[in-house]
Structures are given as structure tokens and as C-alpha cells.
Amino acid sequence: AKGKAKAKGKAKAKAAAVAAAAAAEAAAAAEGAPEVGEAGAEQTAIVVVKPKAKAKASATRKRIIDELGEKSIEEAIAEQKARRAKAQATIDEADALAKAQDEQVAKAQKEYEAAQAEVEAMIMKEREAAEAYSAVTKQKDARRQKVDDATRALLEARKKAALLEVHAVNMRKMKDLEEKRQAATAAAEAAKRSLMEQ
């Protein structure tokens, strides 16, 4: 009778442990109940229960009971809630960090695009300035060519004027010489006639 009572007590303890494991599983399932996400949409989880071999189920129960140790079901549930809250905080922190990084990337992209537009505008201005400089240089070269042509024409005109002046001086000298020669010839003839008349 004592042996039977002892076996019944063990069976009751085992049943209580199994019930505690089932309650822990139920609590874990309750923890995975639908939540409202960041976007406000309700997220639901579908749990598909597949029939498992009895050995696997009892092994899982045994593992859960071993993990419980001396903890009560309430303590285990509280511990799982704390772990879940910590994991959620880590996820939220990672989401916030990702969002901040996305904002930094977007800001950097905008700054890059603005700088690129500014560089393109500066390149366009530089090109326009180079074209304007080239046009002014061409005009300056054309004016210089005209000045050079006019200077050469002036020099040629001066040379011609100098040659004409020299020619005119030579002509005057020759005329003077011719007049002197004619006067000398006339004087010589007059002297000759005068001598002959004597």
C-alpha cells in the first residue's frame, strides 16, 4: 500500500511538472500573440501544430522541466517576458539606428547631389568664360593685325615719300647744274665772241 501511495505521489508530481511545462508553453504561445507593429498593422502568427512522436514530446517536456529547475511557472513566465522585452528593446534600438543611418545616407546623398550640381554650374561658367576669353583674344589679334598692316602701309608710304623727296632734290640740283652749265656755256661763248671781235 505504501509503495502504491508512493508511486501515486510520484505520478502526481510528474503530472504537475508536465502541467507546469504545458503552462510554460501556453505562456510562450501567449507571448507570441498578435501585436500591433510600427506601421499600426496587426501582425498575427499562425502556429501549425504537427503531431510529434511521444518520445520527442516527453523529451521536450523533460527539457523544459529541467530548465525550470526550482523556479515556479510564474517566475519562468516573468523571466521569458523580461527576455522578450530585452530582445524587443534590442530590435527597437537596431531599427532606430537603421533609421538614423538611412537619414544620414539620404542627407549625404542630397549634399552630394547639391555639390555635383554646383560643380557642373562652375564648369559651365568656366567654359563660358573660356569661350568669351577666346573671342576677345581673337578680336584683339584681329585689331593687332590691322594695326600691323596700317603700320607697314605707313612705313611704305614714308619710304615712297622719302624717295620722292630725294628724287625731287636730285632733279632740282640737276636743274641748277644745267642752268649753271648753260650760263657758263653762254658766258664762254660771249667771252669767245668778245675775243674774236677784238
Short mmCIF file of N, CA, C and O in Angstrom, two decimals, residues 28 34 108 112 121 124 129 155 169 171 191:
data_model
loop_
_atom_site.label_atom_id
_atom_site.label_comp_id
_atom_site.label_asym_id
_atom_site.label_seq_id
_atom_site.Cartn_x
_atom_site.Cartn_y
_atom_site.Cartn_z
N ALA A 28 4.35 30.94 -23.41
CA ALA A 28 5.21 31.33 -24.54
C ALA A 28 4.36 31.59 -25.77
O ALA A 28 4.60 32.52 -26.53
N PRO A 34 -0.82 38.11 -31.24
CA PRO A 34 -0.74 39.23 -32.18
C PRO A 34 -0.34 40.52 -31.51
O PRO A 34 -0.76 40.81 -30.41
N ALA A 108 23.43 62.77 -46.85
CA ALA A 108 24.70 62.77 -47.60
C ALA A 108 24.44 62.74 -49.11
O ALA A 108 25.13 63.42 -49.88
N TYR A 112 25.64 65.51 -51.68
CA TYR A 112 26.44 65.13 -52.86
C TYR A 112 25.81 65.66 -54.14
O TYR A 112 26.50 66.21 -55.00
N ALA A 121 27.67 73.61 -62.51
CA ALA A 121 27.43 75.03 -62.80
C ALA A 121 28.76 75.77 -62.94
O ALA A 121 28.94 76.61 -63.85
N MET A 124 30.32 74.95 -66.23
CA MET A 124 29.64 75.67 -67.30
C MET A 124 30.11 77.13 -67.34
O MET A 124 30.40 77.67 -68.42
N ALA A 129 33.40 81.38 -69.71
CA ALA A 129 34.48 82.36 -69.55
C ALA A 129 35.60 82.08 -70.55
O ALA A 129 36.18 83.00 -71.14
N LEU A 155 54.81 102.87 -93.15
CA LEU A 155 56.25 102.80 -93.43
C LEU A 155 56.52 102.83 -94.93
O LEU A 155 57.44 103.53 -95.41
N VAL A 169 64.92 116.53 -104.94
CA VAL A 169 66.15 117.27 -104.62
C VAL A 169 67.17 117.06 -105.74
O VAL A 169 67.84 118.01 -106.21
N MET A 171 66.53 116.28 -108.80
CA MET A 171 66.07 116.99 -110.00
C MET A 171 66.38 118.48 -109.90
O MET A 171 66.84 119.11 -110.89
N ALA A 191 82.44 135.32 -124.14
CA ALA A 191 83.85 135.70 -124.00
C ALA A 191 84.59 135.40 -125.29
O ALA A 191 85.45 136.17 -125.73
#
